[in-house]
C-alpha positions as a printed NumPy array, in Angstrom:
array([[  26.395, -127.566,   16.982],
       [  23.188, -127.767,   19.477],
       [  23.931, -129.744,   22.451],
       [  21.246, -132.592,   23.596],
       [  19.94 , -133.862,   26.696],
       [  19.041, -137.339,   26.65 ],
       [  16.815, -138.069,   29.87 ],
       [  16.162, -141.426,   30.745],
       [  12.048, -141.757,   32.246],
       [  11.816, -141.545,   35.41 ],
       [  11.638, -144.978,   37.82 ],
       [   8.313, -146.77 ,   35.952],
       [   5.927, -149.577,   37.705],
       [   7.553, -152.025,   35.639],
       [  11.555, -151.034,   36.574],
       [   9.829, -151.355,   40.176],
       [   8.482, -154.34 ,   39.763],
       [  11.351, -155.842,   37.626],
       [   9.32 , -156.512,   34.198],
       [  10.968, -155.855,   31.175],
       [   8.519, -153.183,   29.717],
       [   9.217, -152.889,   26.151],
       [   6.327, -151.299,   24.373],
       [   3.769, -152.631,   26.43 ],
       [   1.11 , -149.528,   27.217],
       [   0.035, -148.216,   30.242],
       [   3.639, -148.635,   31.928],
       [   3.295, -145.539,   34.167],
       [   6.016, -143.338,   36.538],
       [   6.03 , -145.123,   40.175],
       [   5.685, -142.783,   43.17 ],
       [   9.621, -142.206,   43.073],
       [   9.428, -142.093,   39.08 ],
       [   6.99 , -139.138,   39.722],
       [   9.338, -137.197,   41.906],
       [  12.557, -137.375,   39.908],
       [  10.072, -136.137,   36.899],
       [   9.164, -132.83 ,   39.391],
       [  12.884, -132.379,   40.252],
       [  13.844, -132.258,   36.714],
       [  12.002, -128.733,   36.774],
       [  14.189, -127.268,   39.209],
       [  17.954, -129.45 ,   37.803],
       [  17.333, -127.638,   34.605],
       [  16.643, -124.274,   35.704],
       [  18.892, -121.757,   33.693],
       [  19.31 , -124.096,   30.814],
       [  17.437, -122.547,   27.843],
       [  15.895, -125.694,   25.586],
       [  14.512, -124.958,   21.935],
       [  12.711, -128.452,   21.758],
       [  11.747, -131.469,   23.194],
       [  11.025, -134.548,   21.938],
       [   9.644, -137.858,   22.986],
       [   9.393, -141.493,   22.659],
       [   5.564, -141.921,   22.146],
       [   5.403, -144.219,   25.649],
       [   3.546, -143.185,   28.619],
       [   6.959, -142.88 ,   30.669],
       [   8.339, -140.653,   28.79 ],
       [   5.913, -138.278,   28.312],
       [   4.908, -138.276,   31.892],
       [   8.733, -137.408,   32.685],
       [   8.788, -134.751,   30.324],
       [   5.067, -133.502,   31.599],
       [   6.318, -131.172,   34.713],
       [   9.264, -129.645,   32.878],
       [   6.845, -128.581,   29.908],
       [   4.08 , -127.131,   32.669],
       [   6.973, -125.009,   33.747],
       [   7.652, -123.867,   30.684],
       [   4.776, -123.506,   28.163],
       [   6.776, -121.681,   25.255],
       [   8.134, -125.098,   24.2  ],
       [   4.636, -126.399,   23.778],
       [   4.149, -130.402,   23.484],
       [   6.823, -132.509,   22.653],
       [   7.226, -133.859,   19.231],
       [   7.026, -137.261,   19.309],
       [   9.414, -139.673,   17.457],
       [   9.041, -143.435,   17.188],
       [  12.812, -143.556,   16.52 ],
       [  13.625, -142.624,   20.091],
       [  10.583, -145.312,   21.641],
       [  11.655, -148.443,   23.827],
       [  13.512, -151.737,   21.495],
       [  10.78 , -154.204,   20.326],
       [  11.644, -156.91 ,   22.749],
       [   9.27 , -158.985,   20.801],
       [   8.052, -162.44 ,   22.542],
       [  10.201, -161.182,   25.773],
       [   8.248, -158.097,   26.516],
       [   6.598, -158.21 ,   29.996],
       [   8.545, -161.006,   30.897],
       [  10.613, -160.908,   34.568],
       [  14.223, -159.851,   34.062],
       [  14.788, -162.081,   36.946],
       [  13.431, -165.527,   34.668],
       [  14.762, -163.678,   31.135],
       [  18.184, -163.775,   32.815],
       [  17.988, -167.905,   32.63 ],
       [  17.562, -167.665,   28.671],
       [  20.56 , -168.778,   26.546],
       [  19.632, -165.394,   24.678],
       [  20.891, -163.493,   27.419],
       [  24.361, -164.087,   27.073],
       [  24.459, -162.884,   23.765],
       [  22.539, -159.675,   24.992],
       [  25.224, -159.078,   27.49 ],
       [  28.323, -160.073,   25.719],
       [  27.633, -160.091,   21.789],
       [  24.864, -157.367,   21.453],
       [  25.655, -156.579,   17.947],
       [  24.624, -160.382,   16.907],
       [  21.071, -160.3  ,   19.848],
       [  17.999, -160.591,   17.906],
       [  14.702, -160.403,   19.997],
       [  12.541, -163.49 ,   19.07 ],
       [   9.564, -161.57 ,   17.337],
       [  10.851, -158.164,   17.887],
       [  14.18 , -156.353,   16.79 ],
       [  18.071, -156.904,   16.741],
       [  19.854, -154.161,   19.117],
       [  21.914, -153.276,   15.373],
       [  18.557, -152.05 ,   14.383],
       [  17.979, -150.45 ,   17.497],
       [  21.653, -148.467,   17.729],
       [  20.993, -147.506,   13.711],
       [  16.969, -145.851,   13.921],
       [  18.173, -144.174,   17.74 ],
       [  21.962, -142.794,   16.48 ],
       [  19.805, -141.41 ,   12.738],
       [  17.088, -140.155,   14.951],
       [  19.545, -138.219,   17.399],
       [  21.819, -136.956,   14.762],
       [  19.117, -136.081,   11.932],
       [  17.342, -133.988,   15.493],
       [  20.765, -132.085,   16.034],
       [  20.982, -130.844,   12.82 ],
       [  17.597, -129.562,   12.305],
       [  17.765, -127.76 ,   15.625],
       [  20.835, -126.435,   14.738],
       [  19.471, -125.105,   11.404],
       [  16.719, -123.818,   13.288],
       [  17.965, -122.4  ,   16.355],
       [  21.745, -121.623,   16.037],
       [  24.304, -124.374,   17.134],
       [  24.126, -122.698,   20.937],
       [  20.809, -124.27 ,   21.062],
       [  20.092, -126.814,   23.872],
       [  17.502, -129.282,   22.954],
       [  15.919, -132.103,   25.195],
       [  14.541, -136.041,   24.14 ],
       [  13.15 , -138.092,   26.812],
       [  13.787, -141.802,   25.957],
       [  14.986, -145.404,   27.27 ],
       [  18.193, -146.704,   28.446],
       [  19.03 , -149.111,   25.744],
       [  18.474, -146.242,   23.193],
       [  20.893, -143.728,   25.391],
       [  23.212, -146.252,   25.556],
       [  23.346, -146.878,   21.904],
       [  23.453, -143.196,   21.074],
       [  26.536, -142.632,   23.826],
       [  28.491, -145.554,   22.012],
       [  28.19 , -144.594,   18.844],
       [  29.423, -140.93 ,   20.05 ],
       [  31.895, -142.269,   21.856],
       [  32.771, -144.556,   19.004],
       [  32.703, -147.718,   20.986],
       [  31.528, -151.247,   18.708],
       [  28.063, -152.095,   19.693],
       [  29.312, -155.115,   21.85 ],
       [  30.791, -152.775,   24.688],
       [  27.144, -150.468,   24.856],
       [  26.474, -152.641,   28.104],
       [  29.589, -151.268,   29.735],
       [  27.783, -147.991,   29.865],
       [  24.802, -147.521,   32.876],
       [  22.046, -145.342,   32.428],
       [  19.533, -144.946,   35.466],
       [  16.338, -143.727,   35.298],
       [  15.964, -139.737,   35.052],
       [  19.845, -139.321,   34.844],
       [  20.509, -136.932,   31.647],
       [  23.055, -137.444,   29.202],
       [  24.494, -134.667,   27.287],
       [  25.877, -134.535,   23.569],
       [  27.445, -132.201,   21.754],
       [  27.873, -133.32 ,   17.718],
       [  30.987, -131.214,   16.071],
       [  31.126, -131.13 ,   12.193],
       [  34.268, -133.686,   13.533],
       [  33.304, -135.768,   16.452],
       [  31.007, -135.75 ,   19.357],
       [  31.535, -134.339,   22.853],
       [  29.878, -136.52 ,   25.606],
       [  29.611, -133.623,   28.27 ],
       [  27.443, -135.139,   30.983],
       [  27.275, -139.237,   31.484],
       [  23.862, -140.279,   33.68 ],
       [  24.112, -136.839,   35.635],
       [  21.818, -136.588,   38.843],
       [  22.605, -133.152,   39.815],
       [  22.206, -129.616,   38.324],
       [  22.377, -128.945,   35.086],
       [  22.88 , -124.727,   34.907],
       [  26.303, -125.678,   33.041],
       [  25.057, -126.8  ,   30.174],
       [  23.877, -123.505,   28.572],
       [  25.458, -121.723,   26.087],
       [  28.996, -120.266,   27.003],
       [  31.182, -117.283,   25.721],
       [  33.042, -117.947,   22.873],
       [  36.693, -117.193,   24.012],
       [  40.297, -118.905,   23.733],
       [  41.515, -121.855,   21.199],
       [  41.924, -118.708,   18.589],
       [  38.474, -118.027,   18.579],
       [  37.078, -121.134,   18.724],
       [  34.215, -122.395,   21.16 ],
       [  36.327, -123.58 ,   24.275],
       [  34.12 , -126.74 ,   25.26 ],
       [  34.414, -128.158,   21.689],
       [  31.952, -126.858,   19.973],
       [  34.789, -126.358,   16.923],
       [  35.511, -129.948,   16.785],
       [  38.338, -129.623,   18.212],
       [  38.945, -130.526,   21.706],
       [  40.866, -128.077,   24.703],
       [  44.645, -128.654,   25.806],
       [  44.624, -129.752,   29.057],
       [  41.419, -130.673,   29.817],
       [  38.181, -128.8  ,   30.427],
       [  38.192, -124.61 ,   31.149],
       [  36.069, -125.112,   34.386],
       [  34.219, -122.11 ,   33.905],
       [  30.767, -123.204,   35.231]])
């Protein structure tokens, strides 16, 4: 199967400024948001991508904006709602810093499967339309372009989170165990029998990630790609 880059956006005004962003429009890249967006050009250099999709806020399309430039054969990004921020309802633009005093907070933190946003979503809703969104993605890239294809989906860090627990088949409650900074990219691999998580909030380059030579395992794909996973750990071969 394809593998897929989840990118967080890069540093926004509103991570700067500790805000809790949400949906709210007009949340632009800061200064360093805007450089880790240009040196995503260069980390991915070598890695052929198919696609690229986007959550439909300003972040993440001005993350994605420099890596497109560079490479105008994939075109715009097709833009999914599935993969946009959580609907943080009547906490959306509220300090993280005053949000942090709520008794809702707790629950976020410790019970996340049973956090419902007062006038926005539960996180259960969020992990279901991000996981469907990601999965339903693979497969049509994968019909599309081969399962060597690489694909790419700029989103938010509660929605990477989700999507890296439910691959790594971890309940809902232990998602904020996992850390996702901004412009740090994920990679998945989905098998016809489990996931691969490849790359966890990765800062560095990315060449590795293309397709590889099909050799050892009898056959079979030796990063996974089969399902099944290698004896004694990773081949190395990057």
């Amino acid at each position: 199967m394809p593998t897929l880059l989840l990118v967080r956006h890069g540093r926004s005004t509103a991570n700067s400024a500790g805000i809790l962003a949400g949906w709210t429009p007009g949340v632009d890249l800061d200064e360093n948001g805007r450089a880790q967006a240009d040196a995503l050009v260069d980390r991915l250099a070598g890695v052929p991508l198919v696609a690229a999709v986007s959550s439909p806020l300003e972040r993440c399309r001005q993350t994605l904006a420099p890596l497109l430039a560079a490479r105008p054969e994939l075109g715009e990004p097709t833009l999914d709602e599935r993969f946009g921020e959580c609907h943080y309802g009547e906490w959306t633009g509220r300090p993280l810093a005053e949000l942090a005093l709520e008794p809702l907070w707790r629950t976020v933190q410790d019970h996340a499967s049973a956090a419902a946003f007062p006038g926005g979503e539960t996180l259960r809703a969020l992990s279901h339309r991000t996981v469907a969104a990601a999965r339903e993605w693979d497969e049509k890239i994968a019909a599309e372009h081969g399962s060597d294809a690489v694909w790419i989906a700029c989103t938010h860090g509660d929605v990477i989170k989700a999507v890296v627990a439910d691959a790594l088949g971890l309940h809902l409650d232990h998602f904020q165990r996992i850390n996702v900074d901004p412009c740090t990219v994920t990679a998945i691999r989905y098998t016809p029998l489990r996931p691969f998580l490849l790359r966890m909030g990765d800062t560095g380059n990315l060449r590795g990630l293309g397709p590889k030579p099909h050799a050892g395992n009898h056959g079979k794909s030796a990063d996974g790609a089969s399902g099944d996973a290698v004896v004694g750990g990773s081949t190395g071969t990057d």
